Coordinates of N, CA and C in Angstrom, one line a residue:
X251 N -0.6 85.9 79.9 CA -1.4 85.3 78.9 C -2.0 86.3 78.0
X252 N -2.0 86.2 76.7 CA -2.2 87.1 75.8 C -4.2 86.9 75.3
X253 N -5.0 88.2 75.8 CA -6.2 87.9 75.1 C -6.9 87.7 74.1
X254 N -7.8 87.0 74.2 CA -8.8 86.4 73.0 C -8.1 87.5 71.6
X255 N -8.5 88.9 72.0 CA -8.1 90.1 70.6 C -6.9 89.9 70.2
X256 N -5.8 89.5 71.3 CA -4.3 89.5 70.7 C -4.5 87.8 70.0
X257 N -4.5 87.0 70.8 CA -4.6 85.8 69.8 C -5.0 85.8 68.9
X258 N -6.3 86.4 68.3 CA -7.2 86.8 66.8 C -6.8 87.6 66.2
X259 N -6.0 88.3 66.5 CA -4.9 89.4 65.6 C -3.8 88.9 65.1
X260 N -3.0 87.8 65.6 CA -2.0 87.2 65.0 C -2.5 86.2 63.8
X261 N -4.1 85.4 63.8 CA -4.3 85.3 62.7 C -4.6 86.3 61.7
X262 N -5.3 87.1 62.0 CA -6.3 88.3 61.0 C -5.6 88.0 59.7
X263 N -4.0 88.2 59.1 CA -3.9 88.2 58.2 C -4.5 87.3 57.3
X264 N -4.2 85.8 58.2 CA -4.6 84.8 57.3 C -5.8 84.2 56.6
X265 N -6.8 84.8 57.5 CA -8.1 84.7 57.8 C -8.8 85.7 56.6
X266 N -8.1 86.8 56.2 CA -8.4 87.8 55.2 C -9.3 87.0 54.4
X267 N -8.3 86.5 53.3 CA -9.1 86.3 52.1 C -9.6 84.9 51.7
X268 N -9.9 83.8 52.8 CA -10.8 82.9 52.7 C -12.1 83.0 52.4
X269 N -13.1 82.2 52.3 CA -14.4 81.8 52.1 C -15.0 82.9 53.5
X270 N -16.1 83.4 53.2 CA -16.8 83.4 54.3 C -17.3 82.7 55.4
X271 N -17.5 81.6 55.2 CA -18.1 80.6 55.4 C -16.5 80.5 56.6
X272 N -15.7 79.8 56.2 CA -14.5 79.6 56.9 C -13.7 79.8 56.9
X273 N -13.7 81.4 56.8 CA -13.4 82.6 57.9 C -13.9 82.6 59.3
X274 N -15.5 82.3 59.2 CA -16.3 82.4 60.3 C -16.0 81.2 61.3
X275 N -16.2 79.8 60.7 CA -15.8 78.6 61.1 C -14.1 79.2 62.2
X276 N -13.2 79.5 61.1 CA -12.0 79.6 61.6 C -11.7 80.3 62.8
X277 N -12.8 81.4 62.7 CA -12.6 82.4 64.1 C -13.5 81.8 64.9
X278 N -14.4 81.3 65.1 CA -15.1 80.5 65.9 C -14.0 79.2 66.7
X279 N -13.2 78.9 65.7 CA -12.6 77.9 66.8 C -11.4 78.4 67.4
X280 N -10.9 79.9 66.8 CA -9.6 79.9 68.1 C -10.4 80.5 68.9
X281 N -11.9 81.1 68.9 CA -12.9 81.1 70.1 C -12.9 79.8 71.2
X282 N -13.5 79.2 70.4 CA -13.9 77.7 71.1 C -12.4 77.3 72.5
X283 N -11.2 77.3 71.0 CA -9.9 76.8 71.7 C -9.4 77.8 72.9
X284 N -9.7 79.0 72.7 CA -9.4 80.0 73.6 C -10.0 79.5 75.0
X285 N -11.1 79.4 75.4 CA -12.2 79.2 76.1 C -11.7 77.5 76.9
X286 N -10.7 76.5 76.0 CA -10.3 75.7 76.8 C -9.1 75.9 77.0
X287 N -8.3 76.8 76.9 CA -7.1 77.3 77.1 C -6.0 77.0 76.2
X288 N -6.4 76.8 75.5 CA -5.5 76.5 73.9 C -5.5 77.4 73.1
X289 N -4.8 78.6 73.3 CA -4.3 79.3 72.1 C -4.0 78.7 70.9
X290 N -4.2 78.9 69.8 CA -3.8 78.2 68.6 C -3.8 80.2 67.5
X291 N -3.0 79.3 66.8 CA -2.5 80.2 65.4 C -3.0 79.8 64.0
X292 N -3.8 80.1 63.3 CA -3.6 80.1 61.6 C -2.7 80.5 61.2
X293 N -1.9 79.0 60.9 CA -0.4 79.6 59.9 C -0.7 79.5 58.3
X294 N -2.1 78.9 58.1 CA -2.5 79.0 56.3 C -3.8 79.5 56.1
X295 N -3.6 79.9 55.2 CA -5.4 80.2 54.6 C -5.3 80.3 53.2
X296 N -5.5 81.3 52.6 CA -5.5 81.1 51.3 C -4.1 81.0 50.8
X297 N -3.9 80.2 49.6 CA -2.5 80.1 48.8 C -2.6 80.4 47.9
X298 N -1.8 81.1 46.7 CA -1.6 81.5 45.3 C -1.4 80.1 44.8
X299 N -1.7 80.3 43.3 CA -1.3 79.0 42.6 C 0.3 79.1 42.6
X300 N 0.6 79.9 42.1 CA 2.6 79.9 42.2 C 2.7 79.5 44.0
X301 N 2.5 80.5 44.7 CA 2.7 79.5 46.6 C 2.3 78.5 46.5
X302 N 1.8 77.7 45.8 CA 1.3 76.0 45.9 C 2.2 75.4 45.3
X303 N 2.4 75.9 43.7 CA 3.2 75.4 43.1 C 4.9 75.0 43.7
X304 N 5.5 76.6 44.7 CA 6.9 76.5 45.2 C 6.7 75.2 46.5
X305 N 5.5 75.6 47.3 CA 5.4 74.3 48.0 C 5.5 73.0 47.6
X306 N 5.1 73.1 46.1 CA 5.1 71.6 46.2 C 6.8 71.6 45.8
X307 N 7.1 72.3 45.0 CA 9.1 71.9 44.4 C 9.4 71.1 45.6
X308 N 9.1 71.9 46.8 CA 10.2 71.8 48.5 C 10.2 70.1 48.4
X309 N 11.7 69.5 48.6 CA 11.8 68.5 48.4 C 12.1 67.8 47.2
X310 N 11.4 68.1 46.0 CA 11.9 67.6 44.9 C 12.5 68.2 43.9
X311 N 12.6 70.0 44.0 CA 13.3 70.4 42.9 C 14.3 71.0 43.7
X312 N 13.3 71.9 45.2 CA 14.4 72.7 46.0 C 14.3 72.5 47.2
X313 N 15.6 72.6 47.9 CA 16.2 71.9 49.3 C 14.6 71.9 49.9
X314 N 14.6 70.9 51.2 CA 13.7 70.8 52.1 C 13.2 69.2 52.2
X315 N 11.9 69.1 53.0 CA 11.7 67.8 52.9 C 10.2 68.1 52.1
X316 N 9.4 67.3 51.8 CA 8.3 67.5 51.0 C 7.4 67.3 52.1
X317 N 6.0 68.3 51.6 CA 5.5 68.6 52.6 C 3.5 68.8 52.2
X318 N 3.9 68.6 51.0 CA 2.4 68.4 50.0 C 2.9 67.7 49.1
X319 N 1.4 66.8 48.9 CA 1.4 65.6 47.2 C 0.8 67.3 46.1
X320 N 0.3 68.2 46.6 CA -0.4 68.7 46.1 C 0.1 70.0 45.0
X321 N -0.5 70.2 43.9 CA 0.1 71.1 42.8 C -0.6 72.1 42.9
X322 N 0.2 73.2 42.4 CA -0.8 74.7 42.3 C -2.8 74.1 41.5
X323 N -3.3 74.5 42.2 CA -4.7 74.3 41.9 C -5.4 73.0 42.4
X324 N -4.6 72.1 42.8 CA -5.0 70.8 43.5 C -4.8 70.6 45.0
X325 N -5.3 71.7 45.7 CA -5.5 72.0 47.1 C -6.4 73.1 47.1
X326 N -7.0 72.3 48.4 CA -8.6 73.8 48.7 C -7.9 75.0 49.4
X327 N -6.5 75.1 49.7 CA -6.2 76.2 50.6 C -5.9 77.2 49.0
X328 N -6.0 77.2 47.9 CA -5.9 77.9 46.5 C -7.4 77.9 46.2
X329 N -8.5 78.1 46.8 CA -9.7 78.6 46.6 C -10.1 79.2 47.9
X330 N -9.1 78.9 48.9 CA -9.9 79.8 50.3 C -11.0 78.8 51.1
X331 N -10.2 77.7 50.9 CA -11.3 76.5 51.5 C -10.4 76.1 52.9
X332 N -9.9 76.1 52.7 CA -8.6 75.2 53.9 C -7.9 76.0 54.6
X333 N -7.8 76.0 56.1 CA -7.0 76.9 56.7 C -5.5 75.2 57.5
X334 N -4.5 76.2 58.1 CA -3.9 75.4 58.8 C -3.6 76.1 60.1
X335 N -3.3 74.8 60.8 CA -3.1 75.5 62.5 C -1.8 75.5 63.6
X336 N -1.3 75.9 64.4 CA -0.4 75.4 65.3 C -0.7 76.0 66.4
X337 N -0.5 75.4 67.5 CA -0.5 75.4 68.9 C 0.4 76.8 69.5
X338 N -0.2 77.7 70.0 CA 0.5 78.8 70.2 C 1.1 78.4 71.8
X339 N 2.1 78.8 71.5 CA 2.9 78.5 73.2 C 2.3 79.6 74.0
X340 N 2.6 79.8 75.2 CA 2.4 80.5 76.4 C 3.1 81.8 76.4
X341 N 4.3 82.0 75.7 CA 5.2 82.9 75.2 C 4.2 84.1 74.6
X342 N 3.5 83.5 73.4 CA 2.8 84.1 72.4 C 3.4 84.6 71.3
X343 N 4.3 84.3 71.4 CA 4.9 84.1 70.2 C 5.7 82.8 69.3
X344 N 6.1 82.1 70.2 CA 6.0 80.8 69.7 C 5.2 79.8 69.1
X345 N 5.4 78.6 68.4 CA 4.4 77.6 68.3 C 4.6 76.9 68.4
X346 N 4.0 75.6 68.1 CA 4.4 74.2 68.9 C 3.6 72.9 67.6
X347 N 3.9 72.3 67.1 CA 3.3 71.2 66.2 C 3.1 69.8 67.4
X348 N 3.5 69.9 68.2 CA 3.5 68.4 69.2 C 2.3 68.5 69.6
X349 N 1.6 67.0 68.9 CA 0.5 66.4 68.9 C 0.2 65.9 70.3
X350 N 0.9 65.6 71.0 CA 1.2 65.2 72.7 C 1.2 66.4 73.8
X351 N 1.5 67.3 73.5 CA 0.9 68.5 74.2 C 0.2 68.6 74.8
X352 N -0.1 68.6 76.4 CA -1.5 68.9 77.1 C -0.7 70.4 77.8
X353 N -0.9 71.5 77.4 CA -0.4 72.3 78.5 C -2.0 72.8 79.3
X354 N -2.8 72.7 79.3 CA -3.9 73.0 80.0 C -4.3 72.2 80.8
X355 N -3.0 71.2 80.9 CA -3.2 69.8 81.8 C -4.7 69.3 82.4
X356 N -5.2 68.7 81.3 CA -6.3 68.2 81.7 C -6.5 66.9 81.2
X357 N -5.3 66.4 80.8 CA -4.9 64.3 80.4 C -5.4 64.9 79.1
X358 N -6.0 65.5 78.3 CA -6.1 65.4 76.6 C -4.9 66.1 75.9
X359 N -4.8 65.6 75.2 CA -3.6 66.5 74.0 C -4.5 67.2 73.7
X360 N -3.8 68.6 73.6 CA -4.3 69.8 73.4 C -4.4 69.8 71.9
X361 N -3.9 69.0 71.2 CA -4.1 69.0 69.5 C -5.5 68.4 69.6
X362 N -5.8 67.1 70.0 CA -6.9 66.5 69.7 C -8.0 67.4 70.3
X363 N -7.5 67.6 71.2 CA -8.9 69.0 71.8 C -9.8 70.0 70.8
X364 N -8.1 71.0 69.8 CA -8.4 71.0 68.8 C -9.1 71.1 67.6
X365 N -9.1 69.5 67.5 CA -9.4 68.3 66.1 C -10.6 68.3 66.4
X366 N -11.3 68.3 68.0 CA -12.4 67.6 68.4 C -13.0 69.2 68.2
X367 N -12.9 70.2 68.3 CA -13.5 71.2 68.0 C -13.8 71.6 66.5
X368 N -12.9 71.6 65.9 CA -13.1 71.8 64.2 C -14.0 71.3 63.7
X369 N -14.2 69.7 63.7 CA -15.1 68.5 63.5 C -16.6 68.9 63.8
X370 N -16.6 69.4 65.1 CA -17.6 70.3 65.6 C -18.6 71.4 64.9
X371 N -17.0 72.3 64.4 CA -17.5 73.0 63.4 C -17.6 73.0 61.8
X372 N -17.7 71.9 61.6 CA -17.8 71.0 59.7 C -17.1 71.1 59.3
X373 N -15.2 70.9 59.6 CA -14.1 71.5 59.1 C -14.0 69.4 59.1
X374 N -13.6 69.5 57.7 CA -12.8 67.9 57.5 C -11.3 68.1 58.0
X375 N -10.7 67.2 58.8 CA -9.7 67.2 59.2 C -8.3 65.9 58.7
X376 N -7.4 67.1 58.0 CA -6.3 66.0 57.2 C -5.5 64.9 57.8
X377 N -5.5 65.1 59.4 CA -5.1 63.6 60.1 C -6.2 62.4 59.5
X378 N -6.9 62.7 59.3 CA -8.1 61.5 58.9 C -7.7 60.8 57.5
X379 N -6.8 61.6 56.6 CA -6.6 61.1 55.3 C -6.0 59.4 55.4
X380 N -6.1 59.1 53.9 CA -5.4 57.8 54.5 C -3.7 57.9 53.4
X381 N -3.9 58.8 52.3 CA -3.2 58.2 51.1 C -1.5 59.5 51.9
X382 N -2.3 60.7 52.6 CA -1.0 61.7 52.4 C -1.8 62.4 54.3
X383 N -1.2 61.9 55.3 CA -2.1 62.6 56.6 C -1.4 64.0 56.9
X384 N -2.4 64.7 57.1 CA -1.7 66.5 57.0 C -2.2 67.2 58.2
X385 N -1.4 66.9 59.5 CA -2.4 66.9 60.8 C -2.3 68.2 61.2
X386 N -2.0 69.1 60.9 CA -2.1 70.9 60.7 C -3.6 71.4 59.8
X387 N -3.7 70.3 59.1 CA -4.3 71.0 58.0 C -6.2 70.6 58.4
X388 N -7.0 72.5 57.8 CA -8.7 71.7 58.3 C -9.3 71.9 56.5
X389 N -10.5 71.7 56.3 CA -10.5 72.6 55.3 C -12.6 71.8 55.2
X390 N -13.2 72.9 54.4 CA -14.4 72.8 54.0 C -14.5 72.6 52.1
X391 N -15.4 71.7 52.4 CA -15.2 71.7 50.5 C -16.7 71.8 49.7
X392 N -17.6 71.6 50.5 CA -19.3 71.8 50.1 C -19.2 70.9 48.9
X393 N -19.1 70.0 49.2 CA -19.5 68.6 48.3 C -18.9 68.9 46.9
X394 N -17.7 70.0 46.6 CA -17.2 70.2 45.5 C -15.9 69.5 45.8
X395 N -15.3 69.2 43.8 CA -14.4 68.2 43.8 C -13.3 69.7 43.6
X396 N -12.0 69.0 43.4 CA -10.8 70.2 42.9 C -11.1 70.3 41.4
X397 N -11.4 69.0 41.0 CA -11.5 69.3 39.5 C -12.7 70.6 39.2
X398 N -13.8 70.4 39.9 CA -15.1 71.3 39.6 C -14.4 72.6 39.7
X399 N -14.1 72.9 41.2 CA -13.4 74.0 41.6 C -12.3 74.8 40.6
X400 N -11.3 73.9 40.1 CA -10.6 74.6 39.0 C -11.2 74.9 38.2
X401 N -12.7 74.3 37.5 CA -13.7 74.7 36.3 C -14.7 75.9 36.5
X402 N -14.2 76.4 37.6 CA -14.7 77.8 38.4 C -16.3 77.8 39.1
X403 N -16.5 76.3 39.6 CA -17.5 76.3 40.2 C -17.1 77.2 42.1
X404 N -18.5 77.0 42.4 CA -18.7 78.4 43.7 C -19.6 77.0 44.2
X405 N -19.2 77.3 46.1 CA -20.3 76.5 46.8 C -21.7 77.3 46.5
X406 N -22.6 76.1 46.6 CA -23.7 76.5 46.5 C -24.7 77.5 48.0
X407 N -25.6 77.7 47.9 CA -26.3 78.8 48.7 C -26.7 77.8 49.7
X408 N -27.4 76.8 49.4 CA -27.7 76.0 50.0 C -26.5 75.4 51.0
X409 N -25.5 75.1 50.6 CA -24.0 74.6 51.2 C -24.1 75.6 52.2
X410 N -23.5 76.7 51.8 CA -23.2 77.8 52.8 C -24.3 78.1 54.0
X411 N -25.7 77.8 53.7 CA -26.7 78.1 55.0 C -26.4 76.8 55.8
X412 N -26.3 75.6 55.0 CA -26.2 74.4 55.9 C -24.9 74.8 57.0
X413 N -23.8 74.9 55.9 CA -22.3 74.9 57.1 C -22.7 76.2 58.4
X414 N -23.3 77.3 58.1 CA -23.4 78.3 58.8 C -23.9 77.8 60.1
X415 N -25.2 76.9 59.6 CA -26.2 76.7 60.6 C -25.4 75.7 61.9
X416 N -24.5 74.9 61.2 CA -23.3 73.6 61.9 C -22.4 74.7 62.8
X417 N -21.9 75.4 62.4 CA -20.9 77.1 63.0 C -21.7 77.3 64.4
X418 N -23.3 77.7 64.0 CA -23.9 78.6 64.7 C -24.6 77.6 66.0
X419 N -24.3 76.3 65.5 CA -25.5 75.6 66.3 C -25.3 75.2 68.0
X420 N -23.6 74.8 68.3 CA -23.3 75.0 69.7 C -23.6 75.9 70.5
X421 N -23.1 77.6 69.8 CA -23.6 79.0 70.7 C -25.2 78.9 70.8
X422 N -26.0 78.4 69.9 CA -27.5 78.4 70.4 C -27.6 77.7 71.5
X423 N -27.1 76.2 71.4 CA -27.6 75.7 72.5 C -26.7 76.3 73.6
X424 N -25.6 76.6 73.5 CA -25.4 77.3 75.2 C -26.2 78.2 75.2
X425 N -26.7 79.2 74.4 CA -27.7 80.2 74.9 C -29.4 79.7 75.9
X426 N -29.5 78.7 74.9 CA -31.0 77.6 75.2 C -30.7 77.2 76.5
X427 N -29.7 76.2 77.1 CA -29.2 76.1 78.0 C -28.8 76.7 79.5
X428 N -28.4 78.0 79.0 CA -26.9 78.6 80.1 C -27.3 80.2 80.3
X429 N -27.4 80.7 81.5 CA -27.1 82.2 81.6 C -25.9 82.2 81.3
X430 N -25.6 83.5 80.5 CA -24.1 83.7 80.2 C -23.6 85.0 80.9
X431 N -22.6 85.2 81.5 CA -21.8 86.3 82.0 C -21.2 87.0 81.6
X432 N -20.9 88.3 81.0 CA -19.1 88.6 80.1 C -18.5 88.8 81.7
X433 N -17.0 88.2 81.4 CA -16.2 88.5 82.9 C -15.3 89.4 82.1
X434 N -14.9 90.4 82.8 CA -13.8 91.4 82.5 C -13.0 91.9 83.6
X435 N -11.7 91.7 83.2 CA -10.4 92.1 84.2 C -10.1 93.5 83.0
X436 N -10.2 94.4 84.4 CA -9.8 95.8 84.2 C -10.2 96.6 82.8
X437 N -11.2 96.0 82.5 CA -12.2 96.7 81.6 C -12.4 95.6 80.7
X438 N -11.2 94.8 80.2 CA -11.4 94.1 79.1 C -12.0 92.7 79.3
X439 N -12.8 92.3 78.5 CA -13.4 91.0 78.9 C -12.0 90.2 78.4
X440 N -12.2 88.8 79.2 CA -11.3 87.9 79.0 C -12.1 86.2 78.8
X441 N -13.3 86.2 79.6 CA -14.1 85.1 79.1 C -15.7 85.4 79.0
X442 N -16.9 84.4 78.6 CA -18.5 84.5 78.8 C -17.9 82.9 80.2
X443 N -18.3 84.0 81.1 CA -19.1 82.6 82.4 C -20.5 82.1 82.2
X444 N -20.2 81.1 82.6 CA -21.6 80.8 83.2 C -22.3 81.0 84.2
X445 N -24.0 81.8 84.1 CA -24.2 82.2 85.5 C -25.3 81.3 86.1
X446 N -25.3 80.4 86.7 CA -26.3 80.1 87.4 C -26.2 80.4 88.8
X447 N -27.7 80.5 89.2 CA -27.9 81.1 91.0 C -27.2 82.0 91.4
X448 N -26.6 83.0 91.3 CA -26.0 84.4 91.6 C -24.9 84.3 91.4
X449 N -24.5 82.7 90.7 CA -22.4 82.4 90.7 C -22.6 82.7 89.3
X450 N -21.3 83.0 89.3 CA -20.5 83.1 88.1 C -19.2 81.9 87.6
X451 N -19.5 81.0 87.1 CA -18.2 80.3 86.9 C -17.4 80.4 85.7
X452 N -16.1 80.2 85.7 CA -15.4 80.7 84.7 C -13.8 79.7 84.8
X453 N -13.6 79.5 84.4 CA -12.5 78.8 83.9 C -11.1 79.6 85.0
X454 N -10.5 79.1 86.4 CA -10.1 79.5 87.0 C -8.4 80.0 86.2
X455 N -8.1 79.2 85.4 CA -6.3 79.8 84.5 C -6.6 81.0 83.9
X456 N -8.1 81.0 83.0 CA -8.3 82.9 82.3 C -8.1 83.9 83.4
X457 N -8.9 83.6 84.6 CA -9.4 84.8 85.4 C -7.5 85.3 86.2
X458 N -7.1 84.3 86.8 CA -5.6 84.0 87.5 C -4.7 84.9 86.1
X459 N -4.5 84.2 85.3 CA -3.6 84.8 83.9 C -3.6 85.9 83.7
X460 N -5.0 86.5 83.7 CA -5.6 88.0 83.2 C -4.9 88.8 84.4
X461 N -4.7 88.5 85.6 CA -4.5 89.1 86.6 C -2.9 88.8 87.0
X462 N -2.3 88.5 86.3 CA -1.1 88.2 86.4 C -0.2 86.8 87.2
X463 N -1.0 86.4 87.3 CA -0.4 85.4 88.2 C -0.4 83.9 87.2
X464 N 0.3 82.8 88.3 CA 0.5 81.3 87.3 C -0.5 80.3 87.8
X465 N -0.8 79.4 87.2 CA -1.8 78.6 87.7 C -1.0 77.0 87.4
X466 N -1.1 76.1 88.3 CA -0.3 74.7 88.0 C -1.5 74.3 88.7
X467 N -1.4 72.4 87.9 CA -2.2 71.7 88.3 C -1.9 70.5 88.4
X468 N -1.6 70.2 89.7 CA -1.2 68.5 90.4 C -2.0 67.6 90.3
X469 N -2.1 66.0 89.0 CA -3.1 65.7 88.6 C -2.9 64.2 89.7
X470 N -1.7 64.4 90.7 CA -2.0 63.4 91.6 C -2.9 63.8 92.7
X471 N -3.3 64.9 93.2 CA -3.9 65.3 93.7 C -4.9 66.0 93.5
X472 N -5.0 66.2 92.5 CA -6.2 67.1 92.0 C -6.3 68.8 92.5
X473 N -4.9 69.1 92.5 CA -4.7 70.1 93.4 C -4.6 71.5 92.0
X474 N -5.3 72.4 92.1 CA -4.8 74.1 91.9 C -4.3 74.8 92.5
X475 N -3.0 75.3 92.0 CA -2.3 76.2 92.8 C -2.1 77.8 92.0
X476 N -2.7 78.8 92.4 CA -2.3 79.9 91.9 C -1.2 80.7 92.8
X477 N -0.2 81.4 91.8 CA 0.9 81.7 92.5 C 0.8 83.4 91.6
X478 N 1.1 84.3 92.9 CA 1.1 85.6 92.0 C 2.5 85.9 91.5
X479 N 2.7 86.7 90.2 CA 3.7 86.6 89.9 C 4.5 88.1 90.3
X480 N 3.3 89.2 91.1 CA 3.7 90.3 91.3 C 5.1 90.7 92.8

């Protein structure tokens, strides 16, 4: 299983030249998703107006199927507002768009897990659209329209403290809440446990993975099995 650093490094590129605002959002949830065992990937972040523009041809001028209503300048991922996502396989190099997915087998689709985390962090999510649904796609817009946005408006100060405060507000209350632990296999951390009364709990697939071994889970029995792979 590849760590938190290696998963956050295969976005970095994309993550570059977005919004601050969500940049932060963005790395906060392959945090979050990390943490429930859902690797995920940023496969978008910011777009040129010509990369919006060739996305949109795909389909109607050049081979492919269509894949945006949207024209250079008439998408927030061309101001650094919108990121997109996919499901990183177990491989770590693969990905996976299957909305049905539970590999952390816990009965949720690991997409909606996700969706339920973004939402979390003030990210509008394009499965919700009604006219064009874009269930990869998150994006922040601070109450600005595309039209403003092409007339070279900027979120306001006030936007950006609010969204931050939405980002920041889960990790307070686990802090308010929760003793926290760093756990580390072989120097490197791999999760924050929780500590209450001298235990440390931790998510038993990070600790197992980090140490080489497989973890399956029999949901007719409610059974864990870790198997070493050494």
């Amino acid at each position: 299983m590849l760590t938190l650093s290696q998963i956050k490094e295969k976005s970095s590129k994309r993550l570059t030249n977005l919004h601050p605002v969500v940049r932060s959002a963005a790395t906060a949830l392959i945090e979050r998703c990390y943490k429930l065992n859902i690797p995920i990937l940023i496969t978008q972040g910011l777009r040129t107006i010509a990369e919006q523009d060739a996305l949109y041809a795909q389909g109607r001028i050049k081979p492919g199927v269509i894949v945006t209503n949207a024209r250079g300048g008439y998408s927030y991922h061309n101001y650094g507002l919108a990121v997109d996502f996919a499901l990183l396989l177990p491989n770590g190099s693969s990905v996976s768009w299957d909305m049905r997915l539970d590999d952390n087998n816990n009965q949720i689709a690991d997409w909606q897990e996700v969706v339920r985390e973004a939402k979390a962090l003030g990210f509008e999510w394009g499965g919700d659209w009604t006219s064009f649904k874009d269930y990869p796609h998150f994006q922040m817009v601070f109450g600005l329209t595309l039209t403003q946005l092409r007339a070279g408006a900027k979120p306001s100060i006030s936007a950006v403290e609010s969204a931050y405060k939405v980002i920041n507000r889960k990790e307070e209350e686990n802090l308010k809440g929760e003793a926290i632990a760093v756990v580390k296999v072989n120097g490197v951390k791999v999760a924050d446990g929780v500590l209450e009364k001298g235990i440390t709990y931790v998510p038993v697939r990070i600790i197992a993975e980090a140490l080489g071994a497989q973890v399956g889970y029999d949901s007719a029995t409610r059974t864990v099995e870790i198997t070493n792979t050494h």
